[in-house]
PDB file of C-alpha atoms and ligand atoms in Angstrom:
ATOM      1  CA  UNK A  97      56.324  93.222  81.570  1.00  0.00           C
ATOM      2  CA  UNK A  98      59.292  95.037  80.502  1.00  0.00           C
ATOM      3  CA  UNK A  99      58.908  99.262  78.896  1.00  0.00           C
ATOM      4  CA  UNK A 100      58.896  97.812  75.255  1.00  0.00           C
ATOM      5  CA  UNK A 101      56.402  95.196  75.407  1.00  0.00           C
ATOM      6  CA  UNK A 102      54.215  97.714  77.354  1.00  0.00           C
ATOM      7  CA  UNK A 103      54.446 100.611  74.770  1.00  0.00           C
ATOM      8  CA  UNK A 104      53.596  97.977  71.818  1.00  0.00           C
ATOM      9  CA  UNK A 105      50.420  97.253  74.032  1.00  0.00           C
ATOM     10  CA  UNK A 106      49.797 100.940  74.189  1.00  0.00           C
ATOM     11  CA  UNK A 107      49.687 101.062  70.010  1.00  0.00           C
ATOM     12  CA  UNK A 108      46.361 100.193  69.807  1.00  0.00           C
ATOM     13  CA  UNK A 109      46.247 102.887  67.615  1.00  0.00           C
ATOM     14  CA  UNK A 110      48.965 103.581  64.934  1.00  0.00           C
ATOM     15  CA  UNK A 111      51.680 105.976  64.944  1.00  0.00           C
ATOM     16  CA  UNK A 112      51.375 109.134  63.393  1.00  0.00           C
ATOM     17  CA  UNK A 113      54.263 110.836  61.200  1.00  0.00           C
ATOM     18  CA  UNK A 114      53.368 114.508  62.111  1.00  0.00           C
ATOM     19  CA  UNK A 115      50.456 116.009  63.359  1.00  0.00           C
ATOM     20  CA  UNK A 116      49.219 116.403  67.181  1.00  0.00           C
ATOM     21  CA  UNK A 117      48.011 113.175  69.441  1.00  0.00           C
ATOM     22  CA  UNK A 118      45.634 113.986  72.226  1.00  0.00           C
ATOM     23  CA  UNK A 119      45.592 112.050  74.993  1.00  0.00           C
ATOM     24  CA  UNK A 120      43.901 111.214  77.934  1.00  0.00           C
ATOM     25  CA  UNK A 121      40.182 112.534  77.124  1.00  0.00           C
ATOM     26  CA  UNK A 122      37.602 111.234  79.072  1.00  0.00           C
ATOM     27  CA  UNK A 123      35.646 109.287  77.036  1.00  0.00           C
ATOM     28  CA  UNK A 124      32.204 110.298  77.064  1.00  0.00           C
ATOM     29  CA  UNK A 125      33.693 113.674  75.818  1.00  0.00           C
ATOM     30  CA  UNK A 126      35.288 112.224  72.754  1.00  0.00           C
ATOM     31  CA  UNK A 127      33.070 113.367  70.190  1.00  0.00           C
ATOM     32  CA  UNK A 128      32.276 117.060  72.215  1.00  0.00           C
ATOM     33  CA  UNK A 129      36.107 116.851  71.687  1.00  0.00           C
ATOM     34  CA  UNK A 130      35.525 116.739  67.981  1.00  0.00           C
ATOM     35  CA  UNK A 131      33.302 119.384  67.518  1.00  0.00           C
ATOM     36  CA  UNK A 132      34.781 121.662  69.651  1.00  0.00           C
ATOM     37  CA  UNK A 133      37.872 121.517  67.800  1.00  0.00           C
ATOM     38  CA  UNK A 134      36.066 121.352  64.357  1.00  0.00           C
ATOM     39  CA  UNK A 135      37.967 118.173  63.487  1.00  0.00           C
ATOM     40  CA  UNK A 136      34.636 117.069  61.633  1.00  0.00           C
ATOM     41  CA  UNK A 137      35.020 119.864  59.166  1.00  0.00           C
ATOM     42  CA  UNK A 138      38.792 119.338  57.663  1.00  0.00           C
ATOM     43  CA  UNK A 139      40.407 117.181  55.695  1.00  0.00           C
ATOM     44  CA  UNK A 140      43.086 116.101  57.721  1.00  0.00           C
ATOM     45  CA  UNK A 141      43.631 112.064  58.132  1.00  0.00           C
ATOM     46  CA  UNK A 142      41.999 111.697  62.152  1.00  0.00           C
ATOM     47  CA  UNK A 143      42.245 108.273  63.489  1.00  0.00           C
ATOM     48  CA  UNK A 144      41.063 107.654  67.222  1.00  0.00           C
ATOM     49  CA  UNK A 145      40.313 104.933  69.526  1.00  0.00           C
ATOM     50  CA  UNK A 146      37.963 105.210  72.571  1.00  0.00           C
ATOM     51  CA  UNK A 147      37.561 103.186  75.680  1.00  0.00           C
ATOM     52  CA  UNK A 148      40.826 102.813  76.267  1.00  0.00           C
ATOM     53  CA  UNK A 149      41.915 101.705  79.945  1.00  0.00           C
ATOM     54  CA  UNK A 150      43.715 104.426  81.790  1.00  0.00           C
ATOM     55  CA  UNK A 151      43.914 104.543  85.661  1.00  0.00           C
ATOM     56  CA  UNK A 152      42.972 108.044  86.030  1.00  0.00           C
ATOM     57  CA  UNK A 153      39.831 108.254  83.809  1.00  0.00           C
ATOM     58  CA  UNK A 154      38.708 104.804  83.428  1.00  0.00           C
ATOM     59  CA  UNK A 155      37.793 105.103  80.050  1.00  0.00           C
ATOM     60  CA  UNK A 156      39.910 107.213  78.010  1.00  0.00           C
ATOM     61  CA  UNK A 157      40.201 108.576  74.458  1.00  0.00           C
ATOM     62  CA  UNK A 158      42.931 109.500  72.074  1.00  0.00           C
ATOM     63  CA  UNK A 159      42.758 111.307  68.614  1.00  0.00           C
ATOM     64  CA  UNK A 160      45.461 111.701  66.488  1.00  0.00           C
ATOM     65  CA  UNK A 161      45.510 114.247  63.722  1.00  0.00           C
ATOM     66  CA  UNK A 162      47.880 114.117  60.726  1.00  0.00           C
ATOM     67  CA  UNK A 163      49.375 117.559  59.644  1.00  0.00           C
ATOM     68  CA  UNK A 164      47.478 119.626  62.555  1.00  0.00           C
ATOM     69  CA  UNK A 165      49.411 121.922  65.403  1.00  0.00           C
ATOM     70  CA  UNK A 166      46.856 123.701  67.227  1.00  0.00           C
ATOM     71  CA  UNK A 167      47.073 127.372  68.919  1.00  0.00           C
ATOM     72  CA  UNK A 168      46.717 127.285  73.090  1.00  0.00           C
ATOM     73  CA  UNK A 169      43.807 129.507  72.636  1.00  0.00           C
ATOM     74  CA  UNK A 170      42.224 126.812  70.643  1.00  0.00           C
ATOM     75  CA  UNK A 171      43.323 124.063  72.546  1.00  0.00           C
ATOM     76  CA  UNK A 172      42.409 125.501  75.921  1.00  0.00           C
ATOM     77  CA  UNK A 173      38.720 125.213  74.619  1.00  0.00           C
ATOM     78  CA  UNK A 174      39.148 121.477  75.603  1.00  0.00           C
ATOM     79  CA  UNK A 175      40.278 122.086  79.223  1.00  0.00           C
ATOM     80  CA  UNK A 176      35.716 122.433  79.772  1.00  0.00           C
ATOM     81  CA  UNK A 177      35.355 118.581  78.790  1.00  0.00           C
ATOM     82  CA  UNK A 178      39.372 116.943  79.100  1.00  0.00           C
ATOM     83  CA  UNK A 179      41.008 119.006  81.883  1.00  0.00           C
ATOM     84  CA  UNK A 180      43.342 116.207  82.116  1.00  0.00           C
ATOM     85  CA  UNK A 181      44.098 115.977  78.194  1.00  0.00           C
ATOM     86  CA  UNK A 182      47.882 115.539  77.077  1.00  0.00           C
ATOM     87  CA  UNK A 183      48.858 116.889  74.012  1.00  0.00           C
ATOM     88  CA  UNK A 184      51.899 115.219  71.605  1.00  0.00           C
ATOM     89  CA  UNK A 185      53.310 117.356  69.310  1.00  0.00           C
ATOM     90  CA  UNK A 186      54.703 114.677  66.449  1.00  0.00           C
ATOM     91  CA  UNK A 187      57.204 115.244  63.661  1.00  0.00           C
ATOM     92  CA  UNK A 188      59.176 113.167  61.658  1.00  0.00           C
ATOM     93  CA  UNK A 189      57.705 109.757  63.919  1.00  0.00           C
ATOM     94  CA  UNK A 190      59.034 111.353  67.001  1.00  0.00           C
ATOM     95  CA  UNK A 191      57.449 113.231  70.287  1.00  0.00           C
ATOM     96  CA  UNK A 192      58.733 116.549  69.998  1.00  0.00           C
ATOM     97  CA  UNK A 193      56.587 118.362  72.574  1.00  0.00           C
ATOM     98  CA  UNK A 194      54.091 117.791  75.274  1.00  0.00           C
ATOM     99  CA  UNK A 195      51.526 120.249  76.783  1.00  0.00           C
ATOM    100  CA  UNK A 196      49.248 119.767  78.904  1.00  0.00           C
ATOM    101  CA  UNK A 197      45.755 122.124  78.775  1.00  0.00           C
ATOM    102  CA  UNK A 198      44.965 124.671  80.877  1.00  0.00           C
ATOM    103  CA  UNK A 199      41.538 125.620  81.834  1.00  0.00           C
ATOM    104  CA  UNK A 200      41.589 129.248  81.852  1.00  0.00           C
ATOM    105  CA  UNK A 201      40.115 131.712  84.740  1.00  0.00           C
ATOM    106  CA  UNK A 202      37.344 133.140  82.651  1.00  0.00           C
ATOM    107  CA  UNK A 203      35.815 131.723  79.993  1.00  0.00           C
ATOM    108  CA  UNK A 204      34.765 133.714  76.996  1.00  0.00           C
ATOM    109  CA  UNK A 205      32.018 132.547  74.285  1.00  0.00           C
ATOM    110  CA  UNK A 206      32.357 128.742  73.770  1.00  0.00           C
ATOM    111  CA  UNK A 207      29.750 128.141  76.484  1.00  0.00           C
ATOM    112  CA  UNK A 208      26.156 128.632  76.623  1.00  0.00           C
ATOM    113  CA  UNK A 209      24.395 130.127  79.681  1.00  0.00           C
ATOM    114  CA  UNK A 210      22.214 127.184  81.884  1.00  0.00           C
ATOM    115  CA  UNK A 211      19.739 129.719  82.126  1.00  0.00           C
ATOM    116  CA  UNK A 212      17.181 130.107  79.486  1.00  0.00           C
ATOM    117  CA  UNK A 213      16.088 133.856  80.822  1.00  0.00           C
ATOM    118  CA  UNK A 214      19.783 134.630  81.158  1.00  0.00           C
ATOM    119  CA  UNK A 215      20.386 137.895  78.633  1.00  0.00           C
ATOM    120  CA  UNK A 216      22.779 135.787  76.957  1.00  0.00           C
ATOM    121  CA  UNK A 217      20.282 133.516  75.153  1.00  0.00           C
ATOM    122  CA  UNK A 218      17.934 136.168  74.196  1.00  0.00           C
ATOM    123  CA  UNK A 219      20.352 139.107  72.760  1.00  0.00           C
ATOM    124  CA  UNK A 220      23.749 139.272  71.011  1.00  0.00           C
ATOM    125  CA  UNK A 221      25.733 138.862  73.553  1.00  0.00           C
ATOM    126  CA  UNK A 222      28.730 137.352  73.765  1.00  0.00           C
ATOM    127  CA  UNK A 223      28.401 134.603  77.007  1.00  0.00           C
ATOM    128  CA  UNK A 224      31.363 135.290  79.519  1.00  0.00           C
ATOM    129  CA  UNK A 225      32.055 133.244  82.743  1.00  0.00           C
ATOM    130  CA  UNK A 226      33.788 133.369  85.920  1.00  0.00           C
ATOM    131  CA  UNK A 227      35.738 129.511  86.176  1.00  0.00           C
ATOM    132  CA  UNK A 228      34.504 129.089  89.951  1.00  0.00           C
ATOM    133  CA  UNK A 229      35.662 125.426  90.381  1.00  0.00           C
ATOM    134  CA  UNK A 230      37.553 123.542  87.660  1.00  0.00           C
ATOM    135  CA  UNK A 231      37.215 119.821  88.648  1.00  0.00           C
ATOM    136  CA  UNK A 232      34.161 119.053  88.200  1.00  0.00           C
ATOM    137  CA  UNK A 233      33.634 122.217  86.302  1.00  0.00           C
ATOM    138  CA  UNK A 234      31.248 125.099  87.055  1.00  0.00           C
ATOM    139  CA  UNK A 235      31.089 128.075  86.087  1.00  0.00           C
ATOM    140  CA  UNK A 236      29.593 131.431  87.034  1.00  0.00           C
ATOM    141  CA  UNK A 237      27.885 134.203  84.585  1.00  0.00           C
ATOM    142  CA  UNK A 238      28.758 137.399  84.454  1.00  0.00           C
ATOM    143  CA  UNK A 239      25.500 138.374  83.398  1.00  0.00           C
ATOM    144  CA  UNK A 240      22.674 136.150  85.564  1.00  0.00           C
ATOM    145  CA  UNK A 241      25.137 135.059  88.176  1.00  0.00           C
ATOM    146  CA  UNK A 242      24.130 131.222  87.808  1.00  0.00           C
ATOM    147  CA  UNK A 243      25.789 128.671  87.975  1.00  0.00           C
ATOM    148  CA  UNK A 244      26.461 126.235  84.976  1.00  0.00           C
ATOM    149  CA  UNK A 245      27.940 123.229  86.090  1.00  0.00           C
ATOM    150  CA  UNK A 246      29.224 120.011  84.335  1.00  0.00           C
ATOM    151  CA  UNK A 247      26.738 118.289  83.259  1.00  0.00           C
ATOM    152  CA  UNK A 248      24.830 121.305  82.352  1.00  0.00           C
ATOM    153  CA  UNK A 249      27.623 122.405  79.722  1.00  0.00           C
ATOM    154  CA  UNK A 250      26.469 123.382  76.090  1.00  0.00           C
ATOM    155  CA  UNK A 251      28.903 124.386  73.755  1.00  0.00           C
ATOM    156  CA  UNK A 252      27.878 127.177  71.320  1.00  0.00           C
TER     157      UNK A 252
HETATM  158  N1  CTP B 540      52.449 108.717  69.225  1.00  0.00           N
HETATM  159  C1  CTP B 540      51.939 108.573  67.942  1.00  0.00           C
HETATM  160  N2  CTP B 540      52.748 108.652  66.880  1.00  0.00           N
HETATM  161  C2  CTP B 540      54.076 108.832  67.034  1.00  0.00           C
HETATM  162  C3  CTP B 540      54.618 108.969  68.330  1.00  0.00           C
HETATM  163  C4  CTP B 540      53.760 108.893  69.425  1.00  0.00           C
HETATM  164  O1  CTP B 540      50.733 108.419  67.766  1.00  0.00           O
HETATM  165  N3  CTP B 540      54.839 108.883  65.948  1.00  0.00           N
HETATM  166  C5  CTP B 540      51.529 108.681  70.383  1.00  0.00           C
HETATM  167  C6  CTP B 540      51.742 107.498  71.304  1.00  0.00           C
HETATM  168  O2  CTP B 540      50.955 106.409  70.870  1.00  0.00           O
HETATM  169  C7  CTP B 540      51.248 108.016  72.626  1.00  0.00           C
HETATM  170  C8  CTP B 540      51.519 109.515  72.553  1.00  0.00           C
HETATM  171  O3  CTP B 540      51.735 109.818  71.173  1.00  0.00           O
HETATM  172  O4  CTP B 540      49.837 107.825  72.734  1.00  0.00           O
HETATM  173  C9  CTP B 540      52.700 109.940  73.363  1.00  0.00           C
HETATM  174  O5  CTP B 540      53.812 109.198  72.982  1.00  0.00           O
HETATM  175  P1  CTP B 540      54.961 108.829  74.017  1.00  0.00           P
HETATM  176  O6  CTP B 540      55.431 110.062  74.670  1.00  0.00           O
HETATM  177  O7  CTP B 540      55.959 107.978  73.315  1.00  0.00           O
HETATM  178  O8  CTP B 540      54.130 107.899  75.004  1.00  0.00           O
HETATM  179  P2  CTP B 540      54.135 107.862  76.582  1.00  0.00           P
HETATM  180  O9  CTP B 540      55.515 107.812  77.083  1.00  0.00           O
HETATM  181  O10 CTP B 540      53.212 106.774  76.956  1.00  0.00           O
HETATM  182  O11 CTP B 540      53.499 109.265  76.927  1.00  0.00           O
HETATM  183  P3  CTP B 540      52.690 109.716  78.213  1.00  0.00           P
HETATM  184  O12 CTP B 540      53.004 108.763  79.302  1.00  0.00           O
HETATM  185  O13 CTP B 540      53.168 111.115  78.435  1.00  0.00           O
HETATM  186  O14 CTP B 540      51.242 109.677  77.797  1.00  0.00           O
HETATM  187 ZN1   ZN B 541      23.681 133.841  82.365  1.00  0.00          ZN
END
Protein backbone atom coordinates (compact mmCIF):
# COMPACT_ATOMS: atom_id res chain seq x y z
CA UNK A 1 0.00 0.00 0.00
CA UNK A 2 1.45 3.15 -1.12
CA UNK A 3 2.06 6.53 1.84
CA UNK A 4 -1.35 8.08 0.68
CA UNK A 5 -3.64 5.28 0.86
CA UNK A 6 -2.02 4.48 4.28
CA UNK A 7 -2.47 8.01 5.84
CA UNK A 8 -6.32 8.01 4.59
CA UNK A 9 -6.49 4.66 6.64
CA UNK A 10 -4.92 6.45 9.53
CA UNK A 11 -8.04 9.23 9.45
CA UNK A 12 -10.16 7.32 11.38
CA UNK A 13 -10.58 10.31 13.09
CA UNK A 14 -10.98 13.75 11.33
CA UNK A 15 -8.58 16.41 10.85
CA UNK A 16 -8.39 19.17 13.05
CA UNK A 17 -7.88 22.95 11.85
CA UNK A 18 -5.88 24.11 14.98
CA UNK A 19 -5.60 22.84 18.24
CA UNK A 20 -3.13 19.97 19.65
CA UNK A 21 -3.53 16.01 18.59
CA UNK A 22 -2.18 13.55 21.08
CA UNK A 23 -1.04 10.56 20.01
CA UNK A 24 -0.03 7.34 20.91
CA UNK A 25 -1.75 6.94 24.54
CA UNK A 26 -2.11 3.70 25.75
CA UNK A 27 -5.47 2.99 25.83
CA UNK A 28 -6.58 1.98 29.09
CA UNK A 29 -5.22 5.49 30.10
CA UNK A 30 -7.45 7.40 27.77
CA UNK A 31 -9.86 8.75 30.04
CA UNK A 32 -6.98 9.23 33.17
CA UNK A 33 -5.68 11.22 30.11
CA UNK A 34 -8.78 13.34 30.26
CA UNK A 35 -8.91 14.18 33.63
CA UNK A 36 -5.55 14.80 34.13
CA UNK A 37 -5.56 17.36 31.60
CA UNK A 38 -9.05 18.71 32.65
CA UNK A 39 -10.32 18.28 29.08
CA UNK A 40 -13.78 17.32 30.77
CA UNK A 41 -14.13 20.78 32.16
CA UNK A 42 -13.74 23.20 28.88
CA UNK A 43 -15.47 23.97 26.13
CA UNK A 44 -13.21 23.23 23.52
CA UNK A 45 -14.56 20.82 20.50
CA UNK A 46 -12.49 17.19 21.73
CA UNK A 47 -12.99 14.39 19.39
CA UNK A 48 -11.04 11.01 20.10
CA UNK A 49 -10.96 7.53 19.02
CA UNK A 50 -9.65 4.60 21.16
CA UNK A 51 -8.47 1.16 20.32
CA UNK A 52 -6.68 2.05 17.65
CA UNK A 53 -3.94 -0.54 16.32
CA UNK A 54 -0.44 0.68 16.85
CA UNK A 55 2.60 -1.72 17.00
CA UNK A 56 4.09 -0.32 20.03
CA UNK A 57 1.06 -0.18 22.40
CA UNK A 58 -1.38 -2.48 20.97
CA UNK A 59 -4.19 -0.49 21.66
CA UNK A 60 -3.73 3.08 21.32
CA UNK A 61 -5.60 6.37 21.78
CA UNK A 62 -5.67 9.75 20.18
CA UNK A 63 -7.49 13.03 21.29
CA UNK A 64 -7.63 15.91 19.38
CA UNK A 65 -8.47 19.27 20.84
CA UNK A 66 -9.66 22.27 18.79
CA UNK A 67 -8.15 25.71 19.84
CA UNK A 68 -5.88 24.14 22.80
CA UNK A 69 -1.77 24.50 23.01
CA UNK A 70 -0.76 23.17 26.21
CA UNK A 71 2.34 24.32 28.54
CA UNK A 72 5.25 21.35 29.00
CA UNK A 73 4.60 21.63 32.62
CA UNK A 74 1.10 20.62 31.94
CA UNK A 75 1.74 18.24 29.43
CA UNK A 76 4.51 16.44 31.26
CA UNK A 77 1.68 15.43 33.77
CA UNK A 78 0.85 12.77 31.07
CA UNK A 79 4.37 11.25 30.83
CA UNK A 80 2.81 8.99 34.53
CA UNK A 81 0.09 7.20 32.23
CA UNK A 82 1.43 7.87 28.15
CA UNK A 83 5.25 8.00 28.42
CA UNK A 84 5.19 7.27 24.85
CA UNK A 85 2.50 10.07 23.89
CA UNK A 86 3.23 12.30 20.68
CA UNK A 87 2.03 15.57 20.65
CA UNK A 88 0.87 17.58 17.12
CA UNK A 89 0.82 21.01 17.31
CA UNK A 90 -1.93 21.96 14.34
CA UNK A 91 -2.58 25.29 12.66
CA UNK A 92 -4.14 26.29 9.70
CA UNK A 93 -4.74 22.10 8.71
CA UNK A 94 -1.06 21.62 8.94
CA UNK A 95 1.54 19.83 11.55
CA UNK A 96 3.49 22.57 12.73
CA UNK A 97 5.27 20.95 15.69
CA UNK A 98 5.85 17.68 17.36
CA UNK A 99 6.94 16.96 20.99
CA UNK A 100 7.23 14.22 22.52
CA UNK A 101 6.62 14.09 26.69
CA UNK A 102 9.02 13.84 29.08
CA UNK A 103 8.58 12.20 32.34
CA UNK A 104 10.33 14.36 34.67
CA UNK A 105 12.96 13.22 37.57
CA UNK A 106 10.78 14.18 40.47
CA UNK A 107 7.41 14.39 40.54
CA UNK A 108 5.62 17.07 42.45
CA UNK A 109 1.76 16.91 43.60
CA UNK A 110 -0.26 15.15 40.83
CA UNK A 111 0.26 11.80 42.57
CA UNK A 112 -1.08 10.34 45.61
CA UNK A 113 1.09 8.40 48.10
CA UNK A 114 0.33 4.19 47.95
CA UNK A 115 0.55 4.39 51.49
CA UNK A 116 -2.44 5.19 53.52
CA UNK A 117 -0.18 6.02 56.87
CA UNK A 118 2.16 7.96 54.61
CA UNK A 119 2.10 11.84 56.14
CA UNK A 120 0.97 12.80 52.85
CA UNK A 121 -2.62 11.50 53.15
CA UNK A 122 -3.18 12.63 56.59
CA UNK A 123 -1.74 16.43 56.60
CA UNK A 124 -1.38 19.25 54.04
CA UNK A 125 1.26 18.24 52.43
CA UNK A 126 2.10 18.58 49.19
CA UNK A 127 3.07 14.66 47.84
CA UNK A 128 6.66 14.77 46.20
CA UNK A 129 8.43 11.74 44.53
CA UNK A 130 11.67 10.51 43.50
CA UNK A 131 10.95 8.96 39.52
CA UNK A 132 13.00 5.64 40.40
CA UNK A 133 12.13 3.72 37.16
CA UNK A 134 10.09 5.28 34.34
CA UNK A 135 8.92 2.27 32.22
CA UNK A 136 6.79 0.70 34.00
CA UNK A 137 6.62 3.59 36.35
CA UNK A 138 7.43 3.70 40.08
CA UNK A 139 8.04 6.02 42.08
CA UNK A 140 9.63 6.70 45.46
CA UNK A 141 8.31 9.17 48.42
CA UNK A 142 10.13 11.55 49.84
CA UNK A 143 8.28 11.33 52.87
CA UNK A 144 7.53 7.28 53.68
CA UNK A 145 10.11 6.04 51.26
CA UNK A 146 7.56 3.55 49.49
CA UNK A 147 7.25 2.69 46.58
CA UNK A 148 4.18 3.54 44.31
CA UNK A 149 4.28 1.70 41.29
CA UNK A 150 2.05 1.55 38.12
CA UNK A 151 -0.73 0.10 38.81
CA UNK A 152 -0.88 1.61 42.16
CA UNK A 153 -1.02 5.28 40.62
CA UNK A 154 -3.81 7.73 41.91
CA UNK A 155 -3.94 10.99 40.59
CA UNK A 156 -4.93 13.78 43.04
N1 LIG B 1 -3.72 15.55 12.32
C1 LIG B 1 -4.99 16.08 12.53
N2 LIG B 1 -5.37 17.21 11.91
C2 LIG B 1 -4.55 17.82 11.03
C3 LIG B 1 -3.26 17.29 10.79
C4 LIG B 1 -2.88 16.13 11.45
O1 LIG B 1 -5.76 15.55 13.33
N3 LIG B 1 -4.98 18.92 10.43
C5 LIG B 1 -3.31 14.34 13.06
C6 LIG B 1 -3.08 13.13 12.18
O2 LIG B 1 -4.28 12.41 12.03
C7 LIG B 1 -2.07 12.34 12.97
C8 LIG B 1 -1.29 13.40 13.74
O3 LIG B 1 -2.08 14.59 13.69
O4 LIG B 1 -2.74 11.50 13.91
C9 LIG B 1 0.06 13.66 13.17
O5 LIG B 1 -0.05 13.98 11.82
P1 LIG B 1 1.08 13.61 10.78
O6 LIG B 1 2.37 14.12 11.27
O7 LIG B 1 0.62 14.03 9.43
O8 LIG B 1 1.00 12.02 10.85
P2 LIG B 1 2.16 10.96 10.92
O9 LIG B 1 3.16 11.23 9.88
O10 LIG B 1 1.49 9.64 10.93
O11 LIG B 1 2.78 11.27 12.34
P3 LIG B 1 3.58 10.31 13.32
O12 LIG B 1 4.09 9.17 12.52
O13 LIG B 1 4.63 11.21 13.89
O14 LIG B 1 2.57 9.90 14.36
ZN1 LIG C 1 4.51 8.49 51.22
Amino acid sequence: MNENNKKKLKLKVSAIKDGTVIDHIPAKNLFKVITILGLDKIDNQITFGTNLDSKKLGAKAIIKVSDLFFEDNEINKIALIAPHAKLNIIRDYEVVEKKIVATPEKIVGIVKCFNPKCITNNEKITTCFKVISKEPIALKCKYCEKITSDDEIVML
